[in-house]
mmCIF file of C-alpha atoms and ligand atoms in Angstrom:
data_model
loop_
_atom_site.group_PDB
_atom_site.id
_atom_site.type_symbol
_atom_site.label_atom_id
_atom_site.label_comp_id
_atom_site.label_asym_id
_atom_site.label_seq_id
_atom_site.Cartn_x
_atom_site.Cartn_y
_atom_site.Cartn_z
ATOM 1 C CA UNK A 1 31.236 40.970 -12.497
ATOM 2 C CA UNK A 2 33.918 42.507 -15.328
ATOM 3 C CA UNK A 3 33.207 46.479 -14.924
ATOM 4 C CA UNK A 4 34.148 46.721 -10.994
ATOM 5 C CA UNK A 5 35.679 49.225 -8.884
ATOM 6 C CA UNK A 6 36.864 49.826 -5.214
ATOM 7 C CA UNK A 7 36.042 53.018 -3.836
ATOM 8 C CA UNK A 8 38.496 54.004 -1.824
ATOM 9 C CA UNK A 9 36.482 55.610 1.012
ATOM 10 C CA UNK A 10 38.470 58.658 3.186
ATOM 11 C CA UNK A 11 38.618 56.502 6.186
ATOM 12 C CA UNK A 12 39.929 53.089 4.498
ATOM 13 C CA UNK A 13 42.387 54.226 1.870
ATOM 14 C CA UNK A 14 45.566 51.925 2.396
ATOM 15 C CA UNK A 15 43.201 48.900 2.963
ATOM 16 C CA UNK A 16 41.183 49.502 -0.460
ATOM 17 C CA UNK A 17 44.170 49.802 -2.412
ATOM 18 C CA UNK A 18 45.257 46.521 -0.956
ATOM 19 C CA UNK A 19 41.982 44.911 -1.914
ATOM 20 C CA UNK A 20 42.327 46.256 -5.147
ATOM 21 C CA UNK A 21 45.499 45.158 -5.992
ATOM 22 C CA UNK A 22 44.280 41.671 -4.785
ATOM 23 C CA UNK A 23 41.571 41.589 -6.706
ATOM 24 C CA UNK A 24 43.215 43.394 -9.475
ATOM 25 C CA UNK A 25 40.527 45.883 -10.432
ATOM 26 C CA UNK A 26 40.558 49.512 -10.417
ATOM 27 C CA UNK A 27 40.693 51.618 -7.276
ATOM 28 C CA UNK A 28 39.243 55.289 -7.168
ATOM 29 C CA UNK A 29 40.424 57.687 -5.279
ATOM 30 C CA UNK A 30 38.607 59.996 -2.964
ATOM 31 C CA UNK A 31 38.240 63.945 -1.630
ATOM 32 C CA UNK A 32 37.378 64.730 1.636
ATOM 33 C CA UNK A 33 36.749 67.802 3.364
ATOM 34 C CA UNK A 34 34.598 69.793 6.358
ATOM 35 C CA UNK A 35 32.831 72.847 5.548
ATOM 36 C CA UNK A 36 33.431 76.076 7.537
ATOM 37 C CA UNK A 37 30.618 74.893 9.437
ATOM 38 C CA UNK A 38 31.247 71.037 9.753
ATOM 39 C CA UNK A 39 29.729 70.137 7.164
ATOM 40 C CA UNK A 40 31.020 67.151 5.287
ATOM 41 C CA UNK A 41 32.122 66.741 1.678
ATOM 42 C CA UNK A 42 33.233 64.110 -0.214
ATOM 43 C CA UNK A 43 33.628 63.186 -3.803
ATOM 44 C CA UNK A 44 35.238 60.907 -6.233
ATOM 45 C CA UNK A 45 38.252 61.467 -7.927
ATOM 46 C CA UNK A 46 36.824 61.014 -11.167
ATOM 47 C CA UNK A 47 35.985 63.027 -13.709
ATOM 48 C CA UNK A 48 34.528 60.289 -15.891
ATOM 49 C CA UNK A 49 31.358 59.697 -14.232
ATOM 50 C CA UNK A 50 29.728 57.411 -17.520
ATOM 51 C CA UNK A 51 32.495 55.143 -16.845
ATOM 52 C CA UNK A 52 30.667 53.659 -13.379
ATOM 53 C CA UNK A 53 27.410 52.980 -15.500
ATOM 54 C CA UNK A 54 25.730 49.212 -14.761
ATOM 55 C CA UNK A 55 29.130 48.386 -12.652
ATOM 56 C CA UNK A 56 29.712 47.163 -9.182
ATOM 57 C CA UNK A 57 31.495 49.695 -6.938
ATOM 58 C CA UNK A 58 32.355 48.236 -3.714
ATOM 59 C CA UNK A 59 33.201 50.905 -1.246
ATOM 60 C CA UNK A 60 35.886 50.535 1.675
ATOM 61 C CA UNK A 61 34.949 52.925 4.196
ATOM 62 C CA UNK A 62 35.559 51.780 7.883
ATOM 63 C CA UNK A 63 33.728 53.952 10.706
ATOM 64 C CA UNK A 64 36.062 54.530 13.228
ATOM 65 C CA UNK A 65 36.901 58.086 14.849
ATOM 66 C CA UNK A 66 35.431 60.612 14.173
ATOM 67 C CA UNK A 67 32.928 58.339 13.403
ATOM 68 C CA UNK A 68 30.070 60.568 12.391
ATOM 69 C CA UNK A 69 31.947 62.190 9.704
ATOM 70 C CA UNK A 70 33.140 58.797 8.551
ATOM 71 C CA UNK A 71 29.417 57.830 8.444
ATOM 72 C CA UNK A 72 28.722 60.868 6.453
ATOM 73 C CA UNK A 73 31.116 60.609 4.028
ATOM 74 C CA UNK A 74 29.644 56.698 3.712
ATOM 75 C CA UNK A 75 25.982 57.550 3.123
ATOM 76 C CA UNK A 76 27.483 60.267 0.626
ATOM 77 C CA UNK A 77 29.385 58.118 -1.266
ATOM 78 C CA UNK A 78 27.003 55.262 -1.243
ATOM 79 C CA UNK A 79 24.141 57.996 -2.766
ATOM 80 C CA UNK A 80 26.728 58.806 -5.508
ATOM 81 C CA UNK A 81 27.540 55.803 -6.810
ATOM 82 C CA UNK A 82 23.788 55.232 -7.101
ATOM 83 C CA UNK A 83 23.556 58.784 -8.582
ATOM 84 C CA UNK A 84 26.219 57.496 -11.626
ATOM 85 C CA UNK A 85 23.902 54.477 -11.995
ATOM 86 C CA UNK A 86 26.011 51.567 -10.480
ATOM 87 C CA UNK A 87 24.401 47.984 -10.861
ATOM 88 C CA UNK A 88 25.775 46.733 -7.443
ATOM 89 C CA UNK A 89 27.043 48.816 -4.420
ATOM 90 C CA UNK A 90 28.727 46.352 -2.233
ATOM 91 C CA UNK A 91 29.511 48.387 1.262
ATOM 92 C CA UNK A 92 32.457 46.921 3.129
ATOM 93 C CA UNK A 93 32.856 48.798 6.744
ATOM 94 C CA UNK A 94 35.097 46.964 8.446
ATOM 95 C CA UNK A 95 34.439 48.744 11.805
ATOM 96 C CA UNK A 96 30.978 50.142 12.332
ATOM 97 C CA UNK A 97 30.807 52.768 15.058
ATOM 98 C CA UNK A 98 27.876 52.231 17.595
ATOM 99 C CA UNK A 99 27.924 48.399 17.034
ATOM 100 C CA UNK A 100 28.112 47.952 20.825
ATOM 101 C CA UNK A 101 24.747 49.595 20.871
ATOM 102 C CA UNK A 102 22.896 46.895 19.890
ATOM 103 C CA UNK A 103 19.802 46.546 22.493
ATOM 104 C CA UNK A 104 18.245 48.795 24.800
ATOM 105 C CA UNK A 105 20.702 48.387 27.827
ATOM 106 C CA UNK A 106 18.776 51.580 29.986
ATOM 107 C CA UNK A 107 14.994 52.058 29.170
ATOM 108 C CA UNK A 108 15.074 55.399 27.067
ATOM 109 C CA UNK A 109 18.048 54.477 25.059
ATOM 110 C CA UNK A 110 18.104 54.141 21.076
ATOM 111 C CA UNK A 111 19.315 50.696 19.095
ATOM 112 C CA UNK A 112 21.599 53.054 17.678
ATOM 113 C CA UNK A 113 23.733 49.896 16.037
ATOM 114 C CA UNK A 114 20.382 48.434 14.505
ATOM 115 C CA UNK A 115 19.504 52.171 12.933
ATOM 116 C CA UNK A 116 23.059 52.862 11.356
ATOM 117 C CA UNK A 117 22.237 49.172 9.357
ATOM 118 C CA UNK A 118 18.719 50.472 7.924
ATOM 119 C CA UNK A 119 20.439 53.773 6.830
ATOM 120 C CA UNK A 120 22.873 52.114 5.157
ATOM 121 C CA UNK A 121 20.602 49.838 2.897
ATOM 122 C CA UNK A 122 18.519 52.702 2.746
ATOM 123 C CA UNK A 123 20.897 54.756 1.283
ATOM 124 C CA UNK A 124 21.374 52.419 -1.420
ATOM 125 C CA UNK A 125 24.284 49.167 -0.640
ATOM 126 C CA UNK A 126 23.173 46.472 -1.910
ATOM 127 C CA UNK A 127 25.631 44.412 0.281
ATOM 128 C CA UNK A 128 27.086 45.028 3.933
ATOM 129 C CA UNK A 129 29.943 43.174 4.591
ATOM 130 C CA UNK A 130 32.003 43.720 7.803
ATOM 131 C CA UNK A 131 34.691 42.232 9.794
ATOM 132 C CA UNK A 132 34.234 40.584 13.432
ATOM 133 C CA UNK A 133 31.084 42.701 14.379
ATOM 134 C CA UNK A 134 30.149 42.826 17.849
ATOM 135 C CA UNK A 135 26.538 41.651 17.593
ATOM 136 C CA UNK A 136 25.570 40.342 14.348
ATOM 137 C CA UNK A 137 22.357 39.982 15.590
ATOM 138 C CA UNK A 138 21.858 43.383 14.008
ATOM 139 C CA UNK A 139 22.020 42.202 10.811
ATOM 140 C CA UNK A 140 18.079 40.866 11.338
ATOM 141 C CA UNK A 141 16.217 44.011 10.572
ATOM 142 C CA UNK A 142 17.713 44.515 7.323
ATOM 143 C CA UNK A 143 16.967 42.669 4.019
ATOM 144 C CA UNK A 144 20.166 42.922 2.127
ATOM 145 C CA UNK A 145 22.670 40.235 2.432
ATOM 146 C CA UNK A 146 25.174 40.981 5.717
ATOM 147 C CA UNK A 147 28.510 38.896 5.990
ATOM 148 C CA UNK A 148 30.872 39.184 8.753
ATOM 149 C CA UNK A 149 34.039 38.620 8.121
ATOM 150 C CA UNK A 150 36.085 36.539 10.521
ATOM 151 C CA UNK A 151 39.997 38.454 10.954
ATOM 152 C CA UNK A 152 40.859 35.232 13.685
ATOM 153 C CA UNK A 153 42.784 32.906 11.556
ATOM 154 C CA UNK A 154 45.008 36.319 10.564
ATOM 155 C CA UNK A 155 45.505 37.253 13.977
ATOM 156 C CA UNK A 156 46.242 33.540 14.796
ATOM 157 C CA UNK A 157 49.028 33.334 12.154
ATOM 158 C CA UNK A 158 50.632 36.657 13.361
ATOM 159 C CA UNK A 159 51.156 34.979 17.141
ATOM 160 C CA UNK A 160 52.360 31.475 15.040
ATOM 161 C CA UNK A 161 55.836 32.980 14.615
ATOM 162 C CA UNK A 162 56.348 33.908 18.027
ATOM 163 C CA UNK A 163 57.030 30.379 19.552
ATOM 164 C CA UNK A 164 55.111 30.474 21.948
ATOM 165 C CA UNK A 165 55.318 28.330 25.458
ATOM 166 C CA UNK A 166 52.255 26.371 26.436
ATOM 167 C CA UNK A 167 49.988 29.038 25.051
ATOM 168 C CA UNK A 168 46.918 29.799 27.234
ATOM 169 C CA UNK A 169 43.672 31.815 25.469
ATOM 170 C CA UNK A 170 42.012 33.780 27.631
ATOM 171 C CA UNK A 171 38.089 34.340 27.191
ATOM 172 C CA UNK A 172 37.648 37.667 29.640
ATOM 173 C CA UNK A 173 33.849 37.429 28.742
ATOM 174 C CA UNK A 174 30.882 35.434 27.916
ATOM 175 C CA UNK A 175 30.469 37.522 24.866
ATOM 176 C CA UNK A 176 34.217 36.586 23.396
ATOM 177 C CA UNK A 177 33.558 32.828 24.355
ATOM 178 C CA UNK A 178 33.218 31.538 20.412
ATOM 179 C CA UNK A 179 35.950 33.980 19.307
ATOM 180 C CA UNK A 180 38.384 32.919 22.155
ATOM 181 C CA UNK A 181 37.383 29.190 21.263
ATOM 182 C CA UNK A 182 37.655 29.299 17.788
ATOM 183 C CA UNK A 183 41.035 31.718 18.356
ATOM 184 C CA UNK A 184 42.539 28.910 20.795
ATOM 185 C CA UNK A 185 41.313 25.861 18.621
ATOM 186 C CA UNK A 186 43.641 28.145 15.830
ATOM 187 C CA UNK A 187 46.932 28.351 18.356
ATOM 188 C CA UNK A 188 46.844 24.517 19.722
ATOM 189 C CA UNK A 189 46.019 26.491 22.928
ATOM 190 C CA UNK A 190 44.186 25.562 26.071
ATOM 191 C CA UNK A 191 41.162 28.086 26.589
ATOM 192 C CA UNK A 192 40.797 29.350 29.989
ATOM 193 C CA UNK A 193 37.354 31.423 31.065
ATOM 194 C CA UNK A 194 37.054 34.767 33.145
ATOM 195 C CA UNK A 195 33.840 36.549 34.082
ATOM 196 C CA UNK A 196 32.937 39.901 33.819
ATOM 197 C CA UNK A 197 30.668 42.636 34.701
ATOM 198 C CA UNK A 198 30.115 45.907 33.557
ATOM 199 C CA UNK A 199 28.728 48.814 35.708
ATOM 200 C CA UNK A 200 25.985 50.160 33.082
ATOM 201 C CA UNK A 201 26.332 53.620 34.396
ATOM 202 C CA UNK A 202 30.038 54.276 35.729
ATOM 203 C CA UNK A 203 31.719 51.790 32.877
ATOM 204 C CA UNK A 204 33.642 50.063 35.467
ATOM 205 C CA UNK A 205 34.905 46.042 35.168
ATOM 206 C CA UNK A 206 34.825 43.464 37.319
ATOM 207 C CA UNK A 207 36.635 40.027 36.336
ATOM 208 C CA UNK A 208 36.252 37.089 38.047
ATOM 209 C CA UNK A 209 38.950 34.591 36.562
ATOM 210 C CA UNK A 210 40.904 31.902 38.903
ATOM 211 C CA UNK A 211 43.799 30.178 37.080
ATOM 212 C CA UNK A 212 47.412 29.320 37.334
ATOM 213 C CA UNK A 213 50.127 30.374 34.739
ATOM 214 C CA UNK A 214 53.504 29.779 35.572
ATOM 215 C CA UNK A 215 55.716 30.140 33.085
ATOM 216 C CA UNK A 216 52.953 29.589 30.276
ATOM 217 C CA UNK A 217 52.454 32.468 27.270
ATOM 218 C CA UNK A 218 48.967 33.941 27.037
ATOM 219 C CA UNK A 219 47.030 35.497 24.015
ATOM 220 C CA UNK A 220 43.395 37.501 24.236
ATOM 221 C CA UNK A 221 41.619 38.142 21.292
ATOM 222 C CA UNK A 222 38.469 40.426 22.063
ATOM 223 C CA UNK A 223 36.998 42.416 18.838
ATOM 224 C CA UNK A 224 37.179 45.627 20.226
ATOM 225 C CA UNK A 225 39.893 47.357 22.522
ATOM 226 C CA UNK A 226 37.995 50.684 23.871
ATOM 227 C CA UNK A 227 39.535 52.351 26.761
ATOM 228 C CA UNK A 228 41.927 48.680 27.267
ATOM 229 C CA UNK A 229 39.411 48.124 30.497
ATOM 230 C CA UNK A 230 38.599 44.603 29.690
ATOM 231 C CA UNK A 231 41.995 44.129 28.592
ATOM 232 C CA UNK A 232 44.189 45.086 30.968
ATOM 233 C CA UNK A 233 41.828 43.845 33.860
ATOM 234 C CA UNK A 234 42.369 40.139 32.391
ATOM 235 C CA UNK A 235 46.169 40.151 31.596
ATOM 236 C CA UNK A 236 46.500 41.779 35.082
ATOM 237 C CA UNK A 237 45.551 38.335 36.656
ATOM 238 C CA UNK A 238 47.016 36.648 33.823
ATOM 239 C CA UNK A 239 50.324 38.484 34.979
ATOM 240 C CA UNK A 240 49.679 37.905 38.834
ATOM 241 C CA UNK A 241 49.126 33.928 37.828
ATOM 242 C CA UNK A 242 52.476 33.653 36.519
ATOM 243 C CA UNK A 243 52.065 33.946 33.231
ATOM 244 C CA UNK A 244 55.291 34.797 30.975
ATOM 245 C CA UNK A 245 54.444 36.630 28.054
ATOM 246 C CA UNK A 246 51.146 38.788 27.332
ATOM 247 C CA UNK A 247 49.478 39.564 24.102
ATOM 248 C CA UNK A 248 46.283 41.873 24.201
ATOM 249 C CA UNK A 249 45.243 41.037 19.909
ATOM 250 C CA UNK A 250 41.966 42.580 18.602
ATOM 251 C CA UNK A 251 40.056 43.531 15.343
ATOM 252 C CA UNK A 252 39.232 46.769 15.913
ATOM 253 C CA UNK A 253 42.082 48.840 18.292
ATOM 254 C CA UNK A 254 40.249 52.243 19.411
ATOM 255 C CA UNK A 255 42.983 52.918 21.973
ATOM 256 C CA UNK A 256 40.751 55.297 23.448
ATOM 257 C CA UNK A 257 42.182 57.794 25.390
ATOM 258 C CA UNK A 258 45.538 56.074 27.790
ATOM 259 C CA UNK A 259 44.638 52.893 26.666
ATOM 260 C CA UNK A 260 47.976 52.434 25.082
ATOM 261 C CA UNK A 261 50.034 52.945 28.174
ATOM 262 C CA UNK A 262 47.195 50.932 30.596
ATOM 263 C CA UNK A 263 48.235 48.033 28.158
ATOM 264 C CA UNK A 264 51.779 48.888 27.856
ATOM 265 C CA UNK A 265 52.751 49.241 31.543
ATOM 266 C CA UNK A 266 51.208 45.651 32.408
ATOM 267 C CA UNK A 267 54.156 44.194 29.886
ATOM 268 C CA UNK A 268 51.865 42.963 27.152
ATOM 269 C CA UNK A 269 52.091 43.486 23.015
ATOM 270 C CA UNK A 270 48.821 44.994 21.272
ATOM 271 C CA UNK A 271 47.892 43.738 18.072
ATOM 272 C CA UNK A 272 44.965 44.920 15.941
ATOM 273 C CA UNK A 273 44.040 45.213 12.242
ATOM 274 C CA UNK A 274 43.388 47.467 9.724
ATOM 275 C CA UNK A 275 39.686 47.328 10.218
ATOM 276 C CA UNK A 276 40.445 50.501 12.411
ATOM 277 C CA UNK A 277 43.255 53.126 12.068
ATOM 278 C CA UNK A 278 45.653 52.732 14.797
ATOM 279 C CA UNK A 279 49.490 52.561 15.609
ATOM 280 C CA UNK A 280 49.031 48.854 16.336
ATOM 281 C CA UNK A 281 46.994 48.041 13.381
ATOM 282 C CA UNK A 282 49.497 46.153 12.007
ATOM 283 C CA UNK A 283 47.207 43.177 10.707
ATOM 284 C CA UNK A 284 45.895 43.279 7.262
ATOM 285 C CA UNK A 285 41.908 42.584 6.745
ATOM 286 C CA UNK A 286 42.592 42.895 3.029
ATOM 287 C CA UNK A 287 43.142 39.187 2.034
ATOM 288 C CA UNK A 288 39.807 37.856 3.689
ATOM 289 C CA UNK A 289 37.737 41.170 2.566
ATOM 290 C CA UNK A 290 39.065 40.382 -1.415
ATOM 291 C CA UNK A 291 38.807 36.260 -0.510
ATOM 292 C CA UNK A 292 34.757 37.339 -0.027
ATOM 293 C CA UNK A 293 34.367 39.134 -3.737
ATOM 294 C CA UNK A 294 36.633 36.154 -5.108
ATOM 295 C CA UNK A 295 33.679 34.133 -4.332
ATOM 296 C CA UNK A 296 30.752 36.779 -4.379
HETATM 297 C C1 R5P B 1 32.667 43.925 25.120
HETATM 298 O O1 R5P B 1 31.699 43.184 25.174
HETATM 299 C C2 R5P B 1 33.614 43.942 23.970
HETATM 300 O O2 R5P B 1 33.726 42.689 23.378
HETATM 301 C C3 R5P B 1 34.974 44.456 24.398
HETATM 302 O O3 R5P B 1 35.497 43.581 25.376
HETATM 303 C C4 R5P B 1 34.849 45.819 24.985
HETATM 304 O O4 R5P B 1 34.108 46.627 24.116
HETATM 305 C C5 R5P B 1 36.198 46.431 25.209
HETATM 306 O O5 R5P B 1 36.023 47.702 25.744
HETATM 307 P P1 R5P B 1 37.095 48.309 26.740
HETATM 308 O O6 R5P B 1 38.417 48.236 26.053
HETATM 309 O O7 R5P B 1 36.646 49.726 26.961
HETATM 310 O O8 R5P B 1 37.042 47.494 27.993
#
């Protein structure tokens, strides 16, 4: 499509200007703000609004913290380029909040992963495209076209100029199985697999994983890095095995609350992307996010 713009969405601003520039099409700024009373606000930076008319505006807005305003600001923005009469509304949120709620875990919970999807079509996107969700499952209940994004081969090439010794992948869980695979199958690396358990209620990890390491380098690539529980309890045997050096990679780095030092204090080096705002998201989701409207 000729008339298209990015919409540089409050939460994803450095990552839509680099799709932009990729794709060499405009990118629009825009405002955010909170009411006195927490309200959100957001608008585009354009005063032109006839300019949008029959185009394709692909937003960029991940939804990391504070997620709920990021999801506001979303919906808002995804209602106003609807408003100005846009032809196609592409939606690209690279993380989406709540995605680990994707089934009823508890009887009395909500599918709180599954709901954010239908309020997002019904808002207006014509397309959701994401990167490295946790359950695309959630993409069922929703009849426009879903694409997630695989960040693996970007995360692999990051690691490739490290020189790495015998590399071992590390699954930690049956639900990073395919990723680890595909992530070790990436590296020439041997794939090793650990069990774990989650305490529904208390949150707390158990990892079953029995393995020796001497003197061999060792990568895990999960899609999310919360509190670093998962993480750290998996490079901890790793470490104990004899393993030499650590790296804890992910898509989305949350670093929630002393995740950073939990990580840091094993020995290991965090890497994430730019799905998520962190001080490890050093990994650019830009060239696979502009490689999908190359093709779109
Ligand atoms: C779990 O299934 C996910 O893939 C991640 O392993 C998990 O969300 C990481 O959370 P945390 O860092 O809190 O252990």
């Amino acid at each position: 499509m000729s008339n298209r713009f990015v919409i540089a969405g409050p939460a994803s601003q450095a990552l839509a200007v680099q799709v932009g520039n990729i794709l060499k099409v405009p990118v629009v700024e825009t405002e955010a703000k909170k009411f006195p009373d927490g309200e959100n606000y957001v608008r585009l930076n354009a005063e032109d609004e006839a300019r949008f008319k029959d185009s394709e505006m692909i937003i960029i807005q991940t939804v990391d913290f504070p997620q709920n305003d990021h999801l506001m600001e979303l919906f808002y923005l995804i209602s106003i380029a609807r408003r100005v009469g846009a032809k196609r509304i592409p939606v690209v949120v690279p993380y989406l909040a709540y995605s680990r709620q994707d089934k009823v875990f508890r009887p009395g919970e909500a599918i709180s992963a599954r709901l954010l999807l239908k309020l997002v079509e019904a808002a207006g996107a014509t397309d959701f495209i994401t990167v490295d969700i946790h359950a695309p499952e959630i993409f069922s209940e929703v009849r426009i076209p879903c694409h997630n994004l695989d960040p693996m081969p970007l995360l692999a090439n990051h690691l490739k100029g490290r020189e790495l010794v015998s590399p071992v992948v590390i699954s930690p869980d049956k639900g990073s199985r395919d990723r680890s695979k595909k992530f070790a199958d990436l590296l020439g690396a041997e794939l090793v697999l650990f069990d774990k358990t989650r305490d529904r209620i208390t949150g707390e990890i158990e990892m079953v994983g029995d393995v020796k390491l001497d003197g061999k380098d060792v990568a895990i690539a999960d899609d999310i890095i919360a509190t670093g529980g998962t993480m750290a309890t998996a490079l901890k045997i790793a470490k104990k095995a004899g393993a030499r050096h650590l790296y804890a990679l992910c898509t989305h780095a949350l670093l929630i609350g002393n995740a950073q030092y939990k990580l840091g204090s094993i020995g290991c080096e965090i890497v994430g992307t730019n799905a998520t705002s962190s001080p490890v998201s050093v990994v650019s989701v830009a060239p696979i996010i502009a490689d999908h409207f190359k093709t779109a």
